[in-house]
Amino acid sequence: MTASLPDIDALTLAEQVAQMVVVRTCGYLFDSQIPYPEWEATTATMQHLVELGIGGVIFLGGSAAELALRTQQMQSWAKIPLLIAADIEEGVGQRFPGGTWFAPPMAISQIARTNPQLAAQYAETMGAITAAEALAVGINWILAPVVDVNNNPDNPVINVRAFGETPSVVSPLANAFIKGAQAYPVLTAAKHFPGHGDTTIDSHVDLPVLAHSPRRLAEIELAPFKSAIASGVDAVMSAHLLIECWDVEYPATLSAPILTGQLRDRLGFTGLIVTDALMMKAIASRYGTNESPVLAVEAGADILLMPSDPKGAIDAVCEAVKNGRISKRRIRESVERIWQAKRRIGGIKIDPSKIALELSQPEALATVEKILQHSQVVRGKVPLTPTPKGYNLIVVDNLLGSSKFLTEHSPAVALPKSLGYTTWLCDRHTPFDPTIETDNLPTLLQLFIRGNPFRGNTDLTQVGINWFKTLLNSGNLQALIIYGSPYILEKLTPAMDFEIPCIFSYGQMPQAQTVALHVLFNE
Amino acid sequence: MTASLPDIDALTLAEQVAQMVVVRTCGYLFDSQIPYPEWEATTATMQHLVELGIGGVIFLGGSAAELALRTQQMQSWAKIPLLIAADIEEGVGQRFPGGTWFAPPMAISQIARTNPQLAAQYAETMGAITAAEALAVGINWILAPVVDVNNNPDNPVINVRAFGETPSVVSPLANAFIKGAQAYPVLTAAKHFPGHGDTTIDSHVDLPVLAHSPRRLAEIELAPFKSAIASGVDAVMSAHLLIECWDVEYPATLSAPILTGQLRDRLGFTGLIVTDALMMKAIASRYGTNESPVLAVEAGADILLMPSDPKGAIDAVCEAVKNGRISKRRIRESVERIWQAKRRIGGIKIDPSKIALELSQPEALATVEKILQHSQVVRGKVPLTPTPKGYNLIVVDNLLGSSKFLTEHSPAVALPKSLGYTTWLCDRHTPFDPTIETDNLPTLLQLFIRGNPFRGNTDLTQVGINWFKTLLNSGNLQALIIYGSPYILEKLTPAMDFEIPCIFSYGQMPQAQTVALHVLFNE
């Protein structure tokens, strides 16, 4: 079924510009459930914006079932079918409980070290399952793969989201993901152009600067983008990064030399150029809420993602056309590319009552398990004989936001409990320092640490390290499991007795916990 | 629309007995999300049981959206329309996020102290909204109202779930709830017969004994049941309680003198007699997994709720008929009563895509807010001037199971944070005792404590009291908010300086937090 798209010239300027805007919305069904009222509009406002003719929405929050109902609600309001995007880099289940949740891409790059062919197969399956499940809940645009080369272990924002640490690993895996997704009428997006892998500042918080030479950029950062473009990726997302050698004034998202000069002209990309979220601080507070959308369009963007004020963004871009700053042709070119994308995805209607048959199917879960098993690192002496009177100490960034992977029923909690362990929990809100004395019981330490886009994970790492040291010094560290960042593993293990069991998993989801604990206890 | 029900005599004995069984199932869509695999069957097994002809299901877990999809899935498998039950004593939102979540019934009894008429209006609206929302997600049997008289403050299982502490308060409020629900084709159930209000043992854990005289039972415990029956309540649920003056051998659930002698014959109840969950320890481990369903039917029950082994229960009851222990007529009478109930609810099909327009509507939320405001207790000096460098210490029973009312976006966390407070969290898994010294900062203490069916709240109460004492002694207790049990308020306030602000709310949900904090800070 092909989406019925009107003749572009039959649209007013404002209608054309509205098609370039993708608005943030939440996947919950009720206004009372909106987690970020300052950024996510009420249902009535969303209906107004969709009826006004915005080009699409991006979903955050809600379960897969809620999302399936909500995407159809939004499409039912739209005269022109909506792009429906989501940041599902690790599968639908990463964001929307009920879908399949894959290990982060870097898990696959770990497998590629020994078996590149198998790793590419996993990446392709991951792309295919993610696309099939996206479609089942009404998502038609996967904002993935991340093709950044994570060559800086201190990177707080990319980290395990990358398909590797070198372009020669990233490119084939990202291509395989794209290839897998291409079997379905779902769009993909390579991000974050020209490469966000070598930064230590998070652009959600401030504007990072990349001081590399054009030659280095071509060798490392640009290579996976070239390769993704050759593979036919549908969109490229810009980074909020200052690339000094190309543009000393504007970050990539707002830079004509970068989006048009490099991406469109030099790399010859003919698909959608989409900005990263315009509400992010690196852009919104520096360049102005409604000025930054204008700058982005001037720079060459086709899609303005998550402007803080969608109506204001449309008005500002229209005004810029009226006063000659942006040409009508420039707008029309973007809408043509949007039409091309919308034709590819069609106007498929979904049946929410079918999602139980389409998501989290046994083969999908089996693939996740294989990836987790093959990428898991095991050191020290396993299996461990459980200690019925021991402690199971879990350190997690934020207990108030961990329910997707940590509940009473999660293996990390339930399995040691069934063996007699007492559960202890710490997070950034725990009122005490772990350096105080504890009683003398063997302790299984489970750390859930990975980069967090909205805060450095330094604090949490420190809490984890303090606990680790306390337990190591008292001789009570029975075993260590790290879920998330391989860089934490590298920090901690040199101090450890080689005999103490230590497991590292890239995943944090319940399946990852099962895989790790079964090895630890040989359950 | 009337449900099409076959002629009872056209059913085999096994088919008739199967109609008496209501099986526990989870509201999530995927087997991987089942929280209690030992008690909740996979989707394939559920399909098998429904196709076998069980009479109904009871749902635990999942969001309102998931439930709406899942109830229709179950009904689509059933030849005879299913009873679909849920323990939504405080509205659909209590169990299934997305629906309206009312304050516990005891909040309304608090209002009745000064304005019985207004309280009855609230109870009736609560019944009506709960019924309308239940219907919208496919639930046709509300396992409420609780008509127990909570005349024992140490009661770990009823507590704030009761509509009051005396029969003269409970009866009119429970009747009003029933009346509100009766406007919809949804069943109700008065529970737990003959009255669970005066126990200190939780029957989820062990078998409580009630040593009262028949006269006292008639005066206190039975009065609200008589009154609910007169109001036309559709079902009465039995308690797992030993009532020594009536039956020294069997608890009410399995007692013929109680279910048939008292409830059916003396009180003249002609509706459904439903057991409380047969898998509860007080029954399952004492009287046998498959023997207890037989005893319950012998005693007079029409519906066997949550037997541990549904197939085994059906077989055991059939066997008891075959060997003459139970008459065929006895089974037929139950099925007739079940048919009567199924005729009342009809075979309504729902449209899950409409639930956004039917749940959590503004008028419903406004009613909840009024109940919260009118039942809230405020002492000490408010409003309080916020202390930007203070601590906001939240004590909750279990952070791993609190996400329904406590996330980063919940007012109890977000509002003090926006005023500069540092969030601290403690629960039963926090590794330290609160009696250690803290630094000298003013602290807002928020306790979330109410009775928990599966464990006494003694531990948590002690943690809360320890914190309270530590802060009081150091002079750092800036304000106290208790969400949940009024009995904790009574325990703590005598020690407090009259000037220190203290707020008590019956509710724990985000709306209750907003109401309390707005009074505290005059926001």
XYZ file of C-alpha atoms in Angstrom, chain B:
523
model
C -25.989 -7.472 23.901
C -26.599 -10.681 25.817
C -23.941 -13.329 26.083
C -24.947 -16.483 24.287
C -24.795 -19.203 26.889
C -25.345 -22.868 26.079
C -27.936 -24.993 27.835
C -26.264 -26.170 31.041
C -27.476 -29.728 30.509
C -25.720 -29.800 27.157
C -22.397 -29.446 28.988
C -20.466 -32.430 30.310
C -19.742 -32.578 34.019
C -16.138 -31.508 33.374
C -17.348 -28.551 31.321
C -19.710 -27.519 34.093
C -16.999 -27.761 36.757
C -14.546 -25.861 34.541
C -16.975 -22.928 34.524
C -16.537 -22.719 38.311
C -12.813 -22.090 37.978
C -11.243 -18.631 37.649
C -7.549 -18.751 36.783
C -4.844 -16.241 37.633
C -3.115 -14.684 34.648
C -0.865 -11.719 34.054
C -1.820 -8.618 32.100
C 1.431 -8.425 30.163
C 1.408 -9.487 26.542
C 4.567 -11.564 26.449
C 5.651 -14.672 28.292
C 9.036 -13.085 28.928
C 7.263 -10.454 31.048
C 5.458 -12.886 33.374
C 6.546 -11.800 36.844
C 5.559 -14.986 38.702
C 6.187 -17.944 36.378
C 5.396 -20.364 39.228
C 1.844 -18.986 39.517
C 1.082 -17.495 36.117
C 0.839 -19.735 33.086
C 2.315 -18.993 29.668
C 0.038 -17.685 26.934
C -0.099 -21.116 25.305
C -1.212 -22.767 28.552
C -3.767 -20.026 29.170
C -5.157 -20.534 25.687
C -5.433 -24.245 26.423
C -7.268 -23.612 29.721
C -9.642 -21.083 28.163
C -10.390 -23.453 25.285
C -10.967 -26.156 27.870
C -13.781 -23.960 29.169
C -12.696 -22.341 32.455
C -15.261 -19.840 33.679
C -12.999 -16.857 33.943
C -9.642 -15.271 34.604
C -8.314 -12.825 37.152
C -5.708 -10.341 35.983
C -2.636 -9.136 37.844
C -0.005 -6.818 36.353
C 0.307 -4.954 33.079
C -0.810 -1.500 32.031
C -4.383 -0.543 31.177
C -3.494 -0.604 27.473
C -1.944 -4.047 27.722
C -4.925 -5.284 29.689
C -7.380 -4.023 27.062
C -5.539 -6.049 24.405
C -5.123 -9.067 26.648
C -8.756 -9.335 27.819
C -9.888 -9.353 24.192
C -7.288 -11.987 23.358
C -8.662 -14.224 26.139
C -12.309 -13.635 25.177
C -11.483 -14.484 21.557
C -10.389 -17.960 22.681
C -13.501 -18.634 24.784
C -16.593 -20.449 23.546
C -18.523 -19.242 26.609
C -17.774 -15.596 27.497
C -15.323 -15.326 30.372
C -15.709 -13.664 33.714
C -12.793 -11.247 33.811
C -11.966 -10.229 37.349
C -9.469 -7.896 39.001
C -8.736 -6.689 42.533
C -9.398 -3.054 41.669
C -10.517 -1.910 45.102
C -9.068 1.564 44.439
C -9.962 1.855 40.776
C -8.451 0.448 37.600
C -5.318 2.598 38.085
C -4.456 0.882 41.368
C -3.422 -2.213 39.442
C -3.171 -1.118 35.817
C -1.310 2.130 35.100
C -3.349 4.419 32.907
C -6.625 4.047 34.779
C -7.877 6.274 37.564
C -6.318 5.470 40.923
C -8.442 6.389 43.928
C -7.292 6.864 47.490
C -7.921 3.765 49.622
C -11.509 3.432 50.906
C -10.538 4.467 54.433
C -9.902 7.987 53.085
C -13.606 8.227 52.362
C -14.472 7.000 55.846
C -12.334 9.852 57.191
C -14.543 12.295 55.273
C -17.626 10.522 56.633
C -16.671 11.585 60.140
C -17.746 15.119 59.395
C -19.858 14.730 56.260
C -21.401 11.292 55.771
C -23.498 12.411 52.838
C -20.529 13.787 50.896
C -18.555 10.645 51.716
C -21.345 8.466 50.320
C -21.376 10.580 47.168
C -17.630 10.034 46.761
C -17.989 6.291 47.307
C -20.747 6.122 44.716
C -18.694 8.088 42.177
C -15.706 5.851 42.915
C -17.855 2.780 42.204
C -19.222 4.275 39.019
C -15.853 5.403 37.632
C -14.219 2.109 38.571
C -16.988 0.215 36.773
C -16.887 2.397 33.660
C -13.104 2.085 33.386
C -13.177 -1.642 34.127
C -15.614 -2.101 31.275
C -13.395 -0.036 28.959
C -10.462 -2.423 29.452
C -12.591 -5.571 29.386
C -12.907 -6.308 33.110
C -16.452 -7.362 33.972
C -16.009 -8.297 37.626
C -14.713 -5.854 40.229
C -13.467 -7.768 43.276
C -14.625 -4.982 45.575
C -15.887 -3.426 47.803
C -14.003 -4.587 50.875
C -16.748 -4.549 53.518
C -14.514 -5.695 56.358
C -14.655 -3.518 59.468
C -11.070 -2.589 60.284
C -11.411 -2.449 64.046
C -7.858 -3.610 64.669
C -5.148 -1.039 63.847
C -2.535 -3.801 63.700
C -4.365 -5.574 60.888
C -1.649 -6.144 58.294
C -3.887 -7.077 55.379
C -7.100 -5.022 55.486
C -6.114 -1.722 57.091
C -6.839 1.240 54.767
C -8.553 -1.090 52.284
C -11.619 -0.989 54.562
C -14.377 1.613 54.307
C -14.008 2.308 58.011
C -13.613 1.068 61.561
C -17.265 0.607 62.526
C -20.141 -1.114 60.701
C -22.190 2.072 60.751
C -19.533 3.791 58.620
C -18.610 0.821 56.442
C -22.146 -0.222 55.423
C -23.418 2.972 53.800
C -20.109 3.637 52.020
C -19.777 0.102 50.672
C -23.418 0.262 49.561
C -22.768 3.541 47.789
C -19.805 1.976 45.954
C -22.005 -0.967 44.887
C -24.770 1.398 43.774
C -22.296 3.393 41.655
C -21.003 0.250 39.976
C -24.496 -1.134 39.360
C -25.143 1.475 36.682
C -22.805 -0.588 34.481
C -22.890 -4.212 33.315
C -20.082 -5.104 35.711
C -20.204 -7.413 38.722
C -19.114 -6.549 42.253
C -17.986 -8.694 45.216
C -18.277 -7.944 48.931
C -15.315 -9.361 50.812
C -13.988 -11.111 52.921
C -16.851 -13.102 54.486
C -17.557 -13.229 57.375
C -15.167 -10.325 58.061
C -11.381 -9.955 57.999
C -11.099 -6.686 59.930
C -10.046 -7.984 63.319
C -7.014 -10.100 62.549
C -3.336 -9.558 63.122
C -2.177 -12.473 60.972
C -2.151 -12.228 57.201
C -3.878 -15.212 55.578
C -1.479 -14.901 52.624
C 1.050 -16.230 55.097
C -0.793 -18.261 57.726
C -4.322 -19.046 58.927
C -5.765 -16.422 61.282
C -8.309 -17.382 63.926
C -11.311 -15.288 64.969
C -12.465 -16.192 68.498
C -15.518 -13.940 68.669
C -19.028 -14.978 69.724
C -21.878 -15.257 67.220
C -23.465 -12.192 68.822
C -20.370 -10.044 68.368
C -20.002 -11.287 64.761
C -23.597 -10.317 64.052
C -23.081 -6.851 65.531
C -19.752 -5.959 63.901
C -18.518 -8.257 61.152
C -21.759 -9.427 59.516
C -23.629 -6.127 59.437
C -21.950 -4.737 56.270
C -22.404 -8.081 54.464
C -26.151 -8.069 55.231
C -26.322 -4.562 53.997
C -24.327 -5.289 50.798
C -26.562 -8.278 50.071
C -29.627 -6.077 50.511
C -28.032 -3.636 48.040
C -27.782 -6.408 45.484
C -24.055 -7.135 45.513
C -23.372 -9.794 42.853
C -20.878 -11.901 44.770
C -19.473 -12.493 48.225
C -15.880 -13.566 48.666
C -14.928 -15.882 51.522
C -12.094 -15.250 53.957
C -9.390 -17.738 54.821
C -10.234 -17.388 58.515
C -11.044 -19.909 61.215
C -14.274 -18.759 62.909
C -14.197 -20.908 66.016
C -17.778 -20.362 67.137
C -19.108 -21.693 63.827
C -16.567 -24.235 62.671
C -13.541 -25.369 64.648
C -12.191 -27.483 61.785
C -12.375 -25.520 58.546
C -11.759 -21.896 57.651
C -14.683 -19.968 56.133
C -13.556 -20.700 52.560
C -13.913 -24.443 53.147
C -16.692 -24.428 55.753
C -20.222 -25.616 54.959
C -21.636 -24.220 58.232
C -20.281 -20.806 57.213
C -20.756 -20.570 53.417
C -23.969 -22.549 53.230
C -25.272 -22.338 56.806
C -24.593 -18.684 57.469
C -24.187 -16.962 54.106
C -26.576 -18.868 51.869
C -29.221 -19.970 54.384
C -29.240 -17.454 57.249
C -28.383 -14.325 55.236
C -30.285 -15.589 52.202
C -27.592 -14.682 49.673
C -28.535 -15.939 46.199
C -25.584 -14.573 44.211
C -22.104 -15.985 43.566
C -20.053 -17.272 46.454
C -16.411 -16.961 45.447
C -13.431 -18.206 47.435
C -10.481 -15.980 48.122
C -7.369 -17.157 46.220
C -7.000 -20.883 46.843
C -3.267 -20.691 46.221
C -2.813 -18.674 49.419
C -0.759 -20.503 52.033
C -3.528 -20.611 54.657
C -5.412 -22.955 52.314
C -3.078 -24.543 49.774
C -0.451 -25.912 52.143
C -2.884 -26.919 54.934
C -5.648 -28.612 52.981
C -3.925 -29.749 49.806
C -3.710 -28.227 46.354
C -6.481 -30.303 44.819
C -8.381 -31.248 47.976
C -9.136 -27.646 48.928
C -11.164 -26.942 45.729
C -13.294 -30.007 46.542
C -13.780 -28.840 50.132
C -14.721 -25.355 48.885
C -17.393 -26.730 46.549
C -18.698 -28.984 49.311
C -18.842 -25.940 51.573
C -20.954 -24.041 49.056
C -18.591 -22.023 46.841
C -19.660 -21.348 43.240
C -16.350 -19.954 42.053
C -12.932 -21.435 42.812
C -10.558 -18.494 42.568
C -6.917 -19.049 41.592
C -6.447 -22.720 42.349
C -2.730 -23.571 42.174
C -3.460 -26.272 39.600
C -6.616 -25.402 37.611
C -6.716 -28.664 35.684
C -6.096 -30.654 38.865
C -8.900 -28.773 40.622
C -11.382 -29.559 37.836
C -10.402 -33.223 37.840
C -10.616 -33.469 41.628
C -14.088 -31.920 41.755
C -15.293 -34.209 38.920
C -13.883 -37.186 40.790
C -15.734 -36.092 43.954
C -18.985 -35.996 41.961
C -18.312 -39.387 40.463
C -17.679 -40.985 43.834
C -20.742 -39.364 45.357
C -19.050 -36.851 47.669
C -20.632 -33.921 45.779
C -24.022 -34.142 44.022
C -24.537 -33.263 40.369
C -27.289 -30.932 41.501
C -24.809 -28.978 43.652
C -22.614 -28.334 40.566
C -25.628 -27.428 38.434
C -26.793 -24.864 41.001
C -23.416 -23.127 40.870
C -23.397 -23.075 37.082
C -26.910 -21.613 37.118
C -25.704 -18.806 39.357
C -22.707 -18.297 37.054
C -25.063 -18.107 34.051
C -27.154 -15.524 35.872
C -24.019 -13.434 36.466
C -22.811 -13.845 32.871
C -26.214 -12.754 31.580
C -25.991 -9.577 33.604
C -22.620 -8.594 32.152
C -23.448 -9.648 28.604
C -20.839 -10.230 25.960
C -19.635 -6.711 25.375
C -16.679 -6.321 23.013
C -14.375 -3.402 23.651
C -12.236 -1.309 21.358
C -8.755 -0.944 22.860
C -8.024 2.077 20.663
C -10.751 3.966 22.504
C -9.389 3.594 26.009
C -7.528 6.908 25.844
C -10.959 8.537 25.715
C -12.463 6.465 28.503
C -9.872 6.207 31.281
C -8.429 8.874 33.577
C -10.820 11.518 32.322
C -10.642 14.994 33.900
C -13.800 14.509 35.999
C -12.420 11.264 37.423
C -9.118 12.890 38.344
C -10.981 15.829 39.867
C -12.952 13.453 42.111
C -9.740 11.765 43.242
C -8.248 15.151 44.054
C -11.268 16.179 46.119
C -11.175 12.940 48.114
C -7.448 13.403 48.734
C -7.897 17.019 49.816
C -10.844 16.347 52.099
C -9.231 13.362 53.789
C -5.757 14.842 54.182
C -4.589 15.668 57.710
C -2.408 18.743 58.230
C -0.664 19.622 61.481
C 2.067 22.078 62.490
C 3.080 25.236 60.722
C 2.453 25.362 56.983
C 3.372 26.604 54.457
C 7.014 25.851 54.951
C 9.752 27.998 53.471
C 11.795 25.561 51.366
C 15.455 25.062 52.219
C 17.434 24.954 48.964
C 20.218 22.975 50.621
C 18.037 20.515 52.502
C 17.542 16.793 52.054
C 14.406 15.163 50.794
C 14.490 11.738 52.395
C 11.973 9.250 51.046
C 11.405 5.975 52.876
C 9.462 3.379 50.944
C 8.889 -0.315 51.461
C 10.439 -1.588 48.252
C 12.048 0.519 45.557
C 12.004 -2.475 43.226
C 8.211 -2.446 43.212
C 7.292 1.202 43.645
C 7.408 2.471 40.090
C 3.625 2.893 40.005
C 3.854 5.780 42.441
C 7.536 6.673 42.637
C 9.680 7.646 39.673
C 11.957 10.584 39.026
C 8.941 12.471 37.753
C 6.771 11.852 40.808
C 6.004 15.032 42.741
C 7.506 13.591 45.959
C 10.865 13.500 44.142
C 10.583 16.193 41.480
C 8.986 19.009 43.447
C 11.482 19.194 46.336
C 14.274 18.723 43.763
C 13.038 21.749 41.839
C 13.276 23.707 45.117
C 16.925 22.669 45.586
C 16.549 19.644 47.864
C 18.844 16.640 47.456
C 16.957 13.376 47.018
C 17.693 10.527 49.420
C 16.012 7.155 49.151
C 15.738 4.290 51.613
C 13.894 1.013 51.473
C 14.179 -2.437 52.954
C 17.203 -3.124 50.746
C 19.258 -0.148 51.890
C 22.435 -1.535 53.448
C 22.648 0.823 56.429
C 20.904 1.576 59.637
C 19.623 5.140 59.797
C 20.890 5.681 63.315
C 24.316 6.752 62.092
C 25.147 10.421 62.172
C 24.220 12.584 59.195
C 25.402 16.056 58.417
C 23.484 18.950 59.794
C 20.966 19.798 57.113
C 17.225 20.299 57.407
C 15.434 17.233 56.114
C 11.985 16.717 54.688
C 11.002 13.160 55.616
C 8.446 11.443 53.394
C 7.277 7.999 54.536
C 5.324 5.728 52.194
C 3.910 3.105 54.545
C 0.764 1.069 54.279
C -0.068 -2.549 55.054
C 1.461 -4.990 52.612
C -0.437 -8.248 52.066
C 2.699 -10.309 51.693
C 4.737 -9.117 54.639
C 4.050 -7.252 57.796
C 5.174 -3.639 57.516
C 6.959 -3.880 60.841
C 10.486 -3.699 59.395
C 9.705 -0.706 57.284
C 7.863 1.001 60.098
C 10.958 0.521 62.238
C 13.248 2.011 59.573
C 10.877 4.967 59.263
C 10.694 5.410 63.035
C 14.485 5.216 63.362
C 14.914 7.928 60.763
C 12.210 9.994 62.402
C 13.950 9.754 65.791
C 17.401 10.486 64.406
C 16.161 13.591 62.626
C 14.041 14.708 65.550
C 16.932 14.368 68.013
C 19.383 16.214 65.784
C 16.842 18.993 65.249
C 16.958 18.412 61.498
C 13.383 17.244 60.943
C 12.027 20.051 58.816
C 8.705 18.418 57.977
C 7.068 14.998 57.892
C 4.702 13.623 55.275
C 3.168 10.171 55.695
C 1.483 8.565 52.698
C -0.585 5.512 53.526
C -1.338 4.352 57.047
C -3.064 6.690 59.532
C -1.854 4.401 62.308
C 1.759 5.417 61.664
C 0.714 9.041 62.006
C -0.752 8.257 65.410
C 2.454 6.529 66.437
C 4.815 9.337 65.439
C 3.087 12.641 66.063
C 2.921 12.575 69.893
C 6.724 12.932 69.951
C 6.771 15.856 67.555
C 7.096 19.541 68.256
C 3.721 21.050 67.425
C 5.403 23.618 65.172
C 6.943 21.088 62.771
C 4.723 20.685 59.700
C 3.208 17.235 59.417
C 0.902 16.033 56.663
C -0.871 12.726 56.335
C -2.365 11.468 53.080
C -4.229 8.201 52.566
C -3.026 8.095 48.972
C 0.456 7.202 47.743
C -0.092 7.967 44.052
C 1.455 11.050 42.361
C -1.796 12.984 42.774
C -1.641 12.475 46.557
C 1.957 13.743 46.561
C 0.951 16.866 44.654
C -1.897 17.621 47.050
C 0.333 17.163 50.117
C 3.339 19.090 48.810
C 1.239 21.986 47.571
C -0.075 22.457 51.084
C 3.422 22.065 52.555
C 5.087 24.595 50.282
C 2.026 26.580 49.218
C 3.177 26.029 45.638
